[in-house]
Coordinates of C-alpha atoms in Angstrom, one line a residue:
Chain T
M3 CA 0.2 -0.2 -0.1
T4 CA 1.2 3.3 -0.6
K5 CA 1.6 5.9 2.4
V6 CA -0.5 9.2 1.3
F7 CA -0.3 10.9 4.7
S8 CA 2.5 10.4 7.5
R9 CA 3.6 12.5 11.0
P10 CA 6.1 14.7 9.5
E11 CA 9.7 14.0 11.1
A12 CA 9.6 17.1 12.5
L13 CA 6.8 16.3 14.7
N14 CA 7.6 13.9 17.7
D15 CA 5.7 10.9 18.0
V16 CA 4.5 11.6 21.3
E17 CA 0.9 12.4 22.9
L18 CA -0.6 15.9 22.5
H19 CA -2.3 17.7 26.0
Y20 CA -4.2 19.8 23.4
C21 CA -8.2 20.4 24.5
P22 CA -9.8 18.3 21.8
G23 CA -10.8 21.5 19.1
C24 CA -7.4 23.1 19.8
T25 CA -6.1 23.9 16.6
H26 CA -2.4 24.3 18.4
G27 CA -2.1 20.7 16.8
I28 CA -2.8 21.8 12.9
I29 CA -0.2 24.9 13.7
H30 CA 2.8 22.3 14.9
R31 CA 2.1 20.7 12.2
L32 CA 2.6 23.7 9.4
V33 CA 5.8 24.4 11.7
A34 CA 6.8 20.8 11.2
E35 CA 6.2 20.2 7.6
V36 CA 7.9 23.6 7.1
L37 CA 11.2 22.3 8.8
D38 CA 10.8 18.9 6.7
E39 CA 10.4 20.7 3.4
L40 CA 13.6 23.3 4.3
G41 CA 15.3 20.3 5.8
I42 CA 16.5 22.3 8.7
V43 CA 15.4 20.2 11.9
G44 CA 18.8 19.4 12.4
E45 CA 19.9 23.3 12.4
T46 CA 16.7 24.7 14.0
V47 CA 16.7 25.8 17.7
G48 CA 13.2 26.4 18.6
V49 CA 12.1 28.6 21.6
A50 CA 8.9 27.2 23.8
S51 CA 6.5 29.9 25.7
V52 CA 4.5 29.6 28.5
G53 CA 0.9 29.7 28.1
C54 CA -1.0 26.2 26.2
S55 CA 1.5 25.5 23.9
V56 CA 4.7 25.5 27.0
F57 CA 5.5 22.0 26.0
S58 CA 5.8 22.5 22.9
Y59 CA 9.7 21.6 23.7
N60 CA 8.3 17.7 23.8
Y61 CA 6.9 17.9 20.5
F62 CA 8.5 19.4 17.9
G63 CA 12.0 17.1 17.1
C64 CA 14.7 19.9 17.1
D65 CA 16.4 21.4 20.2
M66 CA 14.4 23.8 22.0
Q67 CA 14.4 25.7 25.0
Q68 CA 11.6 26.8 27.6
A69 CA 11.4 30.3 28.0
A70 CA 10.1 32.8 31.0
H71 CA 6.4 33.9 30.4
G72 CA 6.7 36.6 27.5
R73 CA 10.6 36.2 27.2
A74 CA 10.6 33.9 23.9
P75 CA 12.0 36.8 21.6
A76 CA 14.8 37.3 23.8
V77 CA 16.0 34.0 24.8
A78 CA 15.7 33.9 20.3
T79 CA 17.7 36.8 20.2
G80 CA 20.9 35.1 22.9
I81 CA 20.8 32.1 20.9
K82 CA 20.5 33.3 17.7
R83 CA 23.6 36.1 18.4
A84 CA 25.2 32.8 20.2
L85 CA 24.3 30.4 16.6
P86 CA 24.1 32.9 13.9
N87 CA 24.4 30.1 11.5
R88 CA 21.2 28.4 13.0
V89 CA 17.2 28.7 12.9
V90 CA 15.9 30.1 15.3
F91 CA 12.4 30.4 16.1
T92 CA 9.8 30.6 18.6
Y93 CA 6.0 29.5 19.3
Q94 CA 4.1 32.4 21.6
G95 CA 0.5 32.8 22.4
D96 CA -1.2 35.8 22.8
G97 CA -0.8 36.4 26.5
D98 CA 2.3 35.8 26.3
L99 CA 3.5 37.7 23.2
A100 CA 1.4 40.4 23.5
A101 CA 0.8 41.6 26.8
I102 CA 3.8 40.3 29.4
G103 CA 6.2 40.2 26.2
T104 CA 5.2 42.7 24.7
A105 CA 8.5 44.8 25.3
E106 CA 10.2 41.7 24.1
T107 CA 8.8 41.9 21.2
V108 CA 8.5 44.6 19.6
H109 CA 12.5 45.4 20.4
A110 CA 13.6 42.1 19.0
A111 CA 11.5 43.0 15.8
S112 CA 12.7 46.7 15.9
R113 CA 16.3 45.2 15.8
G114 CA 15.4 43.3 12.9
E115 CA 16.4 40.2 15.1
N116 CA 17.0 37.4 12.7
I117 CA 14.6 35.2 14.1
T118 CA 10.7 33.5 13.2
V119 CA 8.1 33.6 15.3
I120 CA 4.9 31.8 15.6
F121 CA 2.2 33.7 17.1
V122 CA -0.9 32.2 18.0
N123 CA -3.7 34.4 18.5
N124 CA -6.6 32.7 20.5
G125 CA -7.9 35.8 21.8
V126 CA -7.4 34.0 25.6
Y127 CA -5.2 32.9 28.1
G128 CA -5.7 29.2 27.9
M129 CA -3.5 27.5 30.2
T130 CA -4.6 29.2 33.2
G131 CA -8.6 28.1 32.7
G132 CA -9.5 31.4 30.2
Q133 CA -8.7 34.8 31.7
M134 CA -9.0 37.7 28.9
A135 CA -5.8 38.6 26.9
P136 CA -4.7 41.7 25.4
T137 CA -6.0 40.3 22.1
T138 CA -10.1 39.2 23.7
L139 CA -12.5 41.0 21.6
E140 CA -15.0 43.6 22.8
G141 CA -17.7 42.1 24.8
Q142 CA -16.0 38.9 25.0
V143 CA -17.1 36.7 27.9
T144 CA -13.7 35.7 30.0
Q145 CA -13.3 34.5 33.2
T146 CA -11.7 37.6 34.1
S147 CA -14.1 39.5 31.7
P148 CA -17.3 37.5 33.4
Y149 CA -19.7 40.5 32.0
G150 CA -18.1 40.8 28.3
R151 CA -15.2 42.6 27.7
D152 CA -15.5 46.3 28.7
V153 CA -13.3 48.8 26.7
K154 CA -14.2 51.8 29.1
T155 CA -12.3 50.0 31.5
Q156 CA -10.3 46.9 30.1
G157 CA -9.4 48.6 26.7
Y158 CA -9.1 47.4 23.3
P159 CA -7.8 44.4 21.7
L160 CA -4.6 45.1 20.7
R161 CA -3.8 44.1 17.1
V162 CA 0.0 43.3 16.6
C163 CA 0.8 42.7 13.3
E164 CA -0.3 46.4 12.3
L165 CA 1.6 47.5 15.6
L166 CA 4.5 46.0 14.2
S167 CA 4.2 46.9 10.7
Q168 CA 5.3 50.6 12.0
T169 CA 8.7 49.0 12.9
S170 CA 12.2 49.3 10.2
G171 CA 13.6 45.8 11.6
A172 CA 10.3 43.7 10.5
A173 CA 10.9 42.1 7.0
F174 CA 8.2 40.0 7.0
L175 CA 4.4 39.8 9.2
Q176 CA 1.5 38.3 7.7
R177 CA -1.5 37.1 9.5
T178 CA -3.3 34.0 8.8
A179 CA -6.0 31.8 10.1
V180 CA -6.4 28.5 10.7
D181 CA -10.6 27.9 10.3
N182 CA -10.2 26.7 6.7
V183 CA -8.3 24.3 4.5
K184 CA -7.7 27.9 2.1
H185 CA -6.5 29.5 5.2
I186 CA -5.1 26.3 6.7
R187 CA -2.8 26.2 3.3
E188 CA -2.1 30.0 3.6
T189 CA -1.2 29.7 7.5
K190 CA 1.8 27.0 6.0
A191 CA 2.9 29.4 2.9
A192 CA 3.0 32.1 5.7
I193 CA 5.2 29.9 7.9
K194 CA 7.6 28.7 5.2
K195 CA 7.8 32.2 3.7
A196 CA 8.8 32.9 7.5
F197 CA 11.5 30.5 8.0
Q198 CA 13.1 31.2 4.3
Y199 CA 13.4 35.0 5.3
Q200 CA 15.5 33.6 8.4
L201 CA 17.4 31.5 6.1
E202 CA 18.1 34.4 3.8
G203 CA 18.9 37.0 6.7
K204 CA 16.2 39.1 5.6
G205 CA 15.4 40.2 9.6
F206 CA 12.4 39.4 11.9
S207 CA 9.3 37.2 10.5
L208 CA 6.1 36.8 12.2
V209 CA 3.2 34.8 11.2
E210 CA 0.1 35.8 13.0
V211 CA -1.9 32.7 13.4
L212 CA -5.6 33.2 14.3
S213 CA -6.7 30.1 16.4
A214 CA -9.6 28.5 17.6
C215 CA -10.0 27.5 21.7
P216 CA -13.5 25.8 21.6
T217 CA -13.0 25.3 25.7
Y218 CA -12.7 28.9 26.7
W219 CA -14.9 30.2 23.8
A220 CA -17.3 27.9 25.1
L221 CA -18.5 26.6 21.8
P222 CA -17.8 23.0 20.6
P223 CA -15.0 22.8 17.8
A224 CA -17.3 23.3 14.6
E225 CA -18.9 26.6 16.3
A226 CA -15.5 27.9 17.4
L227 CA -13.7 27.8 14.0
K228 CA -17.3 29.5 12.8
R229 CA -16.7 32.3 15.2
L230 CA -12.9 32.3 14.2
G231 CA -13.9 32.6 10.8
S232 CA -16.5 35.6 11.2
E233 CA -16.4 37.6 13.8
V234 CA -12.2 37.1 14.5
I235 CA -11.0 37.7 11.1
D236 CA -13.6 40.8 10.4
Y237 CA -11.6 42.5 13.9
Y238 CA -8.3 41.1 13.0
P239 CA -7.8 41.5 9.0
L240 CA -6.0 39.1 7.6
G241 CA -3.0 39.8 4.9
V242 CA 0.2 40.6 4.7
Y243 CA 1.4 43.4 6.9
K244 CA 5.0 43.6 6.4
D245 CA 6.9 42.0 3.5
K246 CA 10.6 43.6 2.9
G247 CA 11.1 40.8 -0.4
A248 CA 8.4 42.4 -2.2
E249 CA 8.2 46.3 -1.4
T250 CA 5.1 46.7 -3.2
D251 CA 3.2 44.3 -1.5
E252 CA 3.1 46.4 1.7
K253 CA -0.1 47.5 3.6
Chain F
M16 CA 55.0 38.7 33.5
A17 CA 52.4 41.1 32.0
E18 CA 52.5 44.5 32.3
K19 CA 50.4 46.5 34.9
V20 CA 48.0 48.9 33.7
L21 CA 46.0 51.4 35.4
M22 CA 42.0 50.6 34.4
K23 CA 38.8 51.5 36.3
G24 CA 37.1 48.5 37.7
N25 CA 34.3 48.4 35.8
E26 CA 36.3 48.5 32.2
A27 CA 38.7 45.7 34.0
V28 CA 36.0 43.3 34.5
A29 CA 34.6 43.4 31.0
E30 CA 38.3 42.9 29.6
A31 CA 38.8 40.1 32.0
A32 CA 35.6 38.3 31.2
I33 CA 36.7 38.8 27.1
Q34 CA 40.2 37.6 27.8
A35 CA 38.2 34.3 29.8
G36 CA 36.3 34.0 26.2
C37 CA 33.0 35.5 26.9
R38 CA 32.0 36.8 23.4
L39 CA 28.2 37.8 24.1
F40 CA 27.7 40.4 26.2
F41 CA 23.9 41.6 27.0
G42 CA 23.2 44.6 29.2
Y43 CA 21.3 47.7 30.0
P44 CA 22.3 50.9 31.0
I45 CA 22.4 51.8 35.3
T46 CA 24.9 53.6 37.4
P47 CA 27.6 52.8 39.1
Q48 CA 28.4 50.0 36.3
T49 CA 27.6 51.3 33.0
E50 CA 31.3 51.1 32.0
V51 CA 31.3 48.0 31.5
S52 CA 28.7 47.9 28.9
A53 CA 30.2 50.8 27.4
Y54 CA 33.6 48.8 27.3
M55 CA 32.2 45.8 25.5
A56 CA 30.3 47.6 23.1
K57 CA 34.1 49.2 22.3
R58 CA 35.8 45.7 21.9
M59 CA 32.9 42.8 21.2
P60 CA 32.9 44.3 17.7
K61 CA 36.3 44.6 16.9
I62 CA 36.9 40.5 17.9
G63 CA 33.7 39.0 16.6
G64 CA 31.6 39.6 19.3
T65 CA 28.4 40.3 20.6
F66 CA 27.5 43.6 22.9
L67 CA 23.7 43.7 22.8
Q68 CA 22.1 46.7 25.1
A69 CA 19.0 45.0 25.3
E70 CA 15.5 46.8 26.2
S71 CA 15.5 46.0 29.7
E72 CA 17.7 44.0 32.6
V73 CA 14.7 41.5 32.1
A74 CA 15.4 41.2 28.6
A75 CA 19.4 41.4 28.6
I76 CA 19.3 38.5 31.5
N77 CA 17.0 36.6 29.2
M78 CA 19.5 36.6 26.1
V79 CA 22.0 35.5 28.3
Y80 CA 19.5 32.7 29.5
G81 CA 19.2 31.7 25.9
A82 CA 23.1 32.2 24.7
A83 CA 24.0 30.1 28.1
G84 CA 21.2 27.3 26.9
A85 CA 23.3 27.7 23.4
G86 CA 26.9 26.9 25.1
A87 CA 28.2 30.3 24.9
R88 CA 30.3 32.2 27.7
V89 CA 28.1 34.7 28.1
M90 CA 27.7 37.7 31.1
T91 CA 25.7 40.7 31.7
S92 CA 26.3 43.4 34.1
S93 CA 24.3 45.5 36.0
S94 CA 23.8 47.4 39.5
S95 CA 21.1 46.6 42.3
P96 CA 17.4 47.3 40.8
G97 CA 18.3 46.1 37.5
I98 CA 20.0 42.8 39.6
S99 CA 16.2 43.1 40.8
L100 CA 14.9 42.9 37.5
K101 CA 17.1 40.4 36.7
Q102 CA 15.8 37.7 39.3
E103 CA 13.7 35.8 37.2
G104 CA 16.0 35.2 34.7
I105 CA 18.5 34.2 37.2
S106 CA 15.9 31.9 38.6
Y107 CA 15.3 29.8 35.4
I108 CA 19.3 29.5 34.7
V109 CA 19.6 27.9 37.9
G110 CA 16.4 25.9 37.2
S111 CA 18.1 24.9 33.6
D112 CA 21.3 24.6 34.6
L113 CA 23.1 26.9 32.7
P114 CA 26.8 28.4 33.4
C115 CA 26.8 32.3 33.0
V116 CA 28.5 35.3 35.0
I117 CA 26.4 38.3 36.3
I118 CA 28.5 41.1 37.6
N119 CA 26.6 43.4 40.2
I120 CA 27.8 46.6 41.1
V121 CA 25.9 46.9 44.3
R122 CA 24.5 50.5 44.9
G123 CA 22.4 51.9 48.0
G124 CA 18.6 50.9 48.3
P125 CA 16.1 50.3 48.7
G126 CA 13.8 51.3 45.5
L127 CA 15.7 54.0 43.9
G128 CA 17.6 54.4 46.3
G129 CA 21.1 56.1 45.5
I130 CA 24.1 55.6 43.3
Q131 CA 26.8 55.4 45.9
P132 CA 28.7 52.1 47.2
A133 CA 26.5 49.9 49.2
Q134 CA 26.8 46.0 50.2
S135 CA 23.1 46.1 51.2
D136 CA 22.1 43.5 48.4
Y137 CA 23.8 40.7 50.4
F138 CA 20.4 38.7 50.9
Q139 CA 19.6 39.3 47.8
A140 CA 22.6 37.2 46.2
V141 CA 23.2 34.8 48.6
K142 CA 19.6 33.9 50.0
G143 CA 18.1 33.6 46.5
G144 CA 16.4 36.5 45.2
G145 CA 14.5 35.3 43.1
H146 CA 12.0 32.2 43.2
G147 CA 12.6 28.5 44.7
D148 CA 15.4 26.5 45.8
Y149 CA 19.0 27.8 44.8
H150 CA 22.3 28.6 45.1
L151 CA 24.6 31.5 43.3
I152 CA 28.3 31.0 43.6
V153 CA 28.8 34.6 45.2
L154 CA 32.5 36.0 44.6
A155 CA 33.2 39.1 46.2
P156 CA 36.5 41.0 45.1
S157 CA 38.0 43.9 47.1
S158 CA 40.9 44.9 44.4
I159 CA 40.6 45.5 40.9
Q160 CA 42.8 42.8 40.2
E161 CA 40.9 40.7 42.6
L162 CA 38.1 41.5 40.2
V163 CA 39.9 41.0 37.0
D164 CA 41.0 37.1 38.5
M165 CA 37.9 36.6 39.8
T166 CA 36.2 36.8 36.4
Q167 CA 38.3 35.1 34.5
E168 CA 38.0 31.9 37.1
A169 CA 34.0 32.5 37.9
F170 CA 33.8 31.3 34.0
D171 CA 35.0 28.9 34.6
I172 CA 33.6 27.6 37.7
A173 CA 30.1 28.4 35.9
D174 CA 30.9 25.3 33.5
Q175 CA 32.1 23.3 36.0
Y176 CA 29.5 23.2 38.0
R177 CA 26.7 24.1 35.6
M178 CA 25.7 27.7 37.4
P179 CA 25.5 31.2 37.5
V180 CA 28.2 33.0 39.3
M181 CA 27.7 36.4 40.2
I182 CA 30.6 39.1 41.1
M183 CA 29.3 40.8 43.8
G184 CA 31.4 44.6 43.9
D185 CA 30.4 47.8 44.8
G186 CA 30.3 51.2 43.2
M187 CA 33.2 52.2 44.7
L188 CA 34.9 48.8 43.2
G189 CA 33.1 50.0 40.0
Q190 CA 34.5 53.6 39.9
M191 CA 37.7 53.4 41.0
M192 CA 41.4 52.9 39.1
E193 CA 43.8 50.5 40.3
P194 CA 46.9 48.6 38.4
V195 CA 46.2 45.2 37.1
E196 CA 47.8 42.5 35.3
F197 CA 46.0 40.2 32.9
G198 CA 47.6 37.1 33.1
A199 CA 47.3 34.2 30.9
K200 CA 46.2 31.7 33.8
E201 CA 45.5 27.9 33.6
G202 CA 42.0 27.5 32.8
R203 CA 40.3 24.5 34.7
K204 CA 39.7 21.1 33.2
L205 CA 36.2 21.6 32.2
P206 CA 33.3 19.1 30.9
E207 CA 32.2 19.6 27.1
K208 CA 28.9 21.0 26.7
T209 CA 27.0 18.1 25.4
W210 CA 23.6 19.5 27.0
A211 CA 23.7 22.3 25.0
A212 CA 20.7 23.3 22.6
N213 CA 22.7 24.7 19.5
G214 CA 21.2 21.9 16.4
T215 CA 21.5 18.6 16.6
E216 CA 22.8 18.0 12.8
G217 CA 20.7 14.9 12.6
K218 CA 24.0 13.1 15.1
R219 CA 22.8 13.2 18.7
P220 CA 18.9 12.9 20.7
R221 CA 17.7 16.5 20.9
N222 CA 18.5 18.7 23.7
I223 CA 16.4 20.7 25.9
I224 CA 16.6 23.6 27.8
N225 CA 13.4 23.7 30.2
S226 CA 12.9 24.0 34.2
L227 CA 9.2 23.1 33.9
Y228 CA 8.5 19.8 35.6
I229 CA 4.5 18.6 36.0
E230 CA 5.2 15.6 38.4
A231 CA 6.5 17.3 41.9
S232 CA 8.7 13.9 42.3
D233 CA 10.1 14.8 39.2
L234 CA 11.2 18.3 40.1
E235 CA 12.4 17.1 44.1
E236 CA 14.4 14.9 42.5
L237 CA 16.2 17.2 40.1
V238 CA 16.3 19.9 43.2
L239 CA 18.0 17.4 45.5
E240 CA 20.5 16.1 42.6
R241 CA 21.6 20.5 42.2
Y242 CA 22.0 20.1 46.0
E243 CA 24.5 17.5 45.7
R244 CA 26.3 19.3 43.3
Y245 CA 26.0 22.3 45.5
K246 CA 28.0 20.0 48.6
E247 CA 30.7 20.1 46.0
V248 CA 30.9 23.6 45.5
E249 CA 30.9 23.5 49.5
K250 CA 33.7 21.6 49.4
N251 CA 35.6 22.5 47.0
E252 CA 35.2 26.3 46.4
V253 CA 35.5 28.2 49.6
K254 CA 37.8 31.0 49.4
V255 CA 38.7 33.3 52.3
E256 CA 41.6 35.9 53.2
E257 CA 42.4 35.6 57.4
Y258 CA 44.5 38.6 58.0
M259 CA 46.3 38.5 61.6
V260 CA 43.4 36.5 63.1
E261 CA 45.9 34.0 64.8
D262 CA 46.3 36.2 68.1
A263 CA 43.4 38.3 67.4
D264 CA 41.4 38.9 70.7
Y265 CA 38.7 40.4 68.2
V266 CA 38.0 39.7 64.7
I267 CA 36.4 41.9 62.3
A268 CA 34.2 40.5 59.5
A269 CA 34.4 42.1 56.5
Y270 CA 34.3 41.2 52.6
G271 CA 34.9 43.5 49.5
T272 CA 35.5 46.8 49.5
I273 CA 34.9 47.9 53.1
A274 CA 37.4 44.8 53.9
R275 CA 40.3 47.1 53.1
V276 CA 39.0 49.8 55.6
A277 CA 38.9 47.1 58.1
K278 CA 42.7 46.8 57.5
T279 CA 43.6 50.3 57.9
A280 CA 41.3 50.1 61.3
I281 CA 43.0 47.3 62.7
L282 CA 46.6 48.4 61.9
A283 CA 45.4 51.3 63.8
L284 CA 44.1 49.3 67.0
R285 CA 47.2 47.1 67.0
E286 CA 49.5 50.2 67.5
E287 CA 47.2 50.7 70.8
G288 CA 47.9 47.2 71.9
I289 CA 44.5 46.4 70.8
K290 CA 44.6 42.9 69.0
V291 CA 42.5 42.6 66.1
G292 CA 42.8 40.5 62.8
L293 CA 40.0 40.0 59.8
I294 CA 38.2 37.4 58.4
R295 CA 37.2 38.4 54.9
P296 CA 35.0 35.9 52.8
I297 CA 36.0 35.7 49.7
T298 CA 33.1 33.7 48.8
L299 CA 30.2 34.5 49.8
W300 CA 28.6 31.7 49.2
P301 CA 30.1 28.9 49.7
F302 CA 30.4 30.8 52.8
P303 CA 33.5 30.5 55.0
T304 CA 31.9 29.2 58.1
E305 CA 35.0 26.5 59.0
S306 CA 37.0 29.8 59.0
F307 CA 34.8 31.4 61.9
K308 CA 33.9 28.0 63.8
K309 CA 38.3 28.3 64.1
A310 CA 38.3 32.0 64.9
A311 CA 35.5 31.4 67.7
E312 CA 37.8 29.0 69.9
T313 CA 40.5 31.7 70.6
A314 CA 39.3 35.3 70.0
K315 CA 36.6 37.0 72.5
G316 CA 34.3 38.2 69.9
F317 CA 33.7 39.5 66.4
L318 CA 32.5 42.8 64.8
T319 CA 30.8 42.2 61.3
V320 CA 31.1 45.6 60.1
E321 CA 29.2 46.0 56.6
M322 CA 27.7 48.7 54.3
S323 CA 24.6 48.0 54.9
M324 CA 21.9 47.4 58.2
G325 CA 23.6 43.9 58.8
Q326 CA 23.1 41.1 56.1
M327 CA 26.5 39.0 55.8
V328 CA 26.1 39.2 60.2
E329 CA 23.6 36.7 60.1
D330 CA 25.7 34.4 58.8
V331 CA 28.7 35.4 60.4
R332 CA 26.3 34.3 63.5
L333 CA 25.2 31.1 62.3
A334 CA 28.7 30.4 62.1
V335 CA 29.9 31.4 65.3
D336 CA 27.1 29.5 66.6
G337 CA 26.3 31.8 70.1
K338 CA 30.2 30.8 71.2
K339 CA 31.2 34.3 70.9
P340 CA 29.2 37.7 70.9
V341 CA 28.9 39.2 67.0
E342 CA 28.6 42.5 67.2
F343 CA 27.8 44.8 64.3
F344 CA 28.7 47.7 62.8
G345 CA 27.3 49.5 59.7
R346 CA 26.9 52.3 57.6
T347 CA 23.9 52.2 54.6
G348 CA 22.6 54.2 51.7
G349 CA 26.3 54.4 50.3
I350 CA 28.1 55.9 53.3
V351 CA 31.5 53.9 53.6
P352 CA 32.4 53.4 57.0
T353 CA 35.6 55.2 57.7
P354 CA 38.4 53.6 59.9
D355 CA 37.9 55.6 62.8
E356 CA 34.0 54.7 63.1
I357 CA 35.4 51.2 63.3
C358 CA 38.1 51.5 65.5
D359 CA 35.4 52.9 68.0
A360 CA 33.1 50.1 67.2
I361 CA 36.4 47.4 68.8
R362 CA 36.9 49.9 71.7
K363 CA 32.9 49.3 72.6
M364 CA 33.3 46.0 72.3
K365 CA 36.8 45.9 74.5
E366 CA 35.3 48.1 76.9
G367 CA 31.7 46.1 77.1
K368 CA 29.7 49.2 76.0

């Protein structure tokens, strides 16, 4: 029999701890497929962050370093400066990257640090039990916005790609989603491009992947994907926010 | 014999690190240690090294964590408020068993405090500082030559035990100039960094640098292993200077800059016929407990002198274990005790006041 589908080599054969319907699994797979296709697993060091994806150091088949909450871009900077010929990526959620790690994110981008950031935005703190994130949408109910996020007291959801597009050091910024096959394919292409830019020494690359959290959105998985494809994408438009390789393509 | 050069402490420490093979330095400006960064900024690009001014002390120590995990010799430097910010990262570095060197040129506190020399961060350096069960190896030089020698050795010590080493100076040590010599020293035989996460190249199983252990029994086991290593450090690495202790009726305990002031006081007191000696811990952790135990058999009493409200005095009391009185004299906020003040404190002890 011909094998038509298998686990990417860069993804370890272990049980993932994610909730049913969580889209982290899809994104892990896409990153692993890209590492395989570029043939760089042995040259790569990944940085896991704090949040639902904290155990990603067990899942990716490359060397990994686990970072404190929000500090992954700084840790990746240290690794990349020590090993300039290695491929270095971080895998971070929105609480990690857009709240506690905002400074590290902005400055890694601003320095044009030649690393790749996989930014998984599901609009909620998952690991600690579904609290409001900086990316939580207006009106969204979470454990710490039990009456819905009130922008008067809790501020507005932060758009990371738009923010980072103002930094001169960012080489590639794209926002994608994993709500349907077309978007998943786009996400993979974006991740591949981000790693390619790093290999070409172009500078900081980040792919923001809009992701679903059925558990803390309190929706069945299929409904969660529908919300992702509508409400979430409406506030966070998909697209390329910076592309130093195609100057004219910038938003 | 290498020639002597006149150097400021902060610059000497930077040069010493470079000579020890450190090629990565992550810093952030803060008085009174900024010259370390300035020196690194000038030298590192010329020798193919990295100087990076981070966006914060928090980022700087996490860059150190990353580079250390990659297997590099790496250093950062700061002063008290900045070292407070680094505590999270230090705890992660310890929890991941990584070597690095951290310079702390202490200034007055708490809060923004002042910029004058102080020793009020002894507790922070020696008793933890960050979260969790752990120790740093803490070295306390009292001259710029010692600062240079210790910085070079610190990288070897860190690599040998896979532990961060903190060099604890004070604002005076950082800012003053003294003649120093950079000699080629025989390094220690060090284990290879087979644990480094630097890319498998498909030739070995992958390495993971991590401090997270969800199973309590796993974490306990790891901490116990680490404490076994700490016992080795306590056995092998204690350094202390004993100065005129043998016949001393009173023994001053002081480290770093203030130990030099204490020596001036000791000579003056001996002119008066009061026999005083000095025990100067060179390693603050591991602490030279044995020196104090031994002195407690012959001396009448101890005086701990610090540029703080009394922190190391607690360790001196633990070591002396109630066998003899341990008094304290200190100035704080950036004030350096004078020899006269120390003499007075000893005279009071002698008179039983």
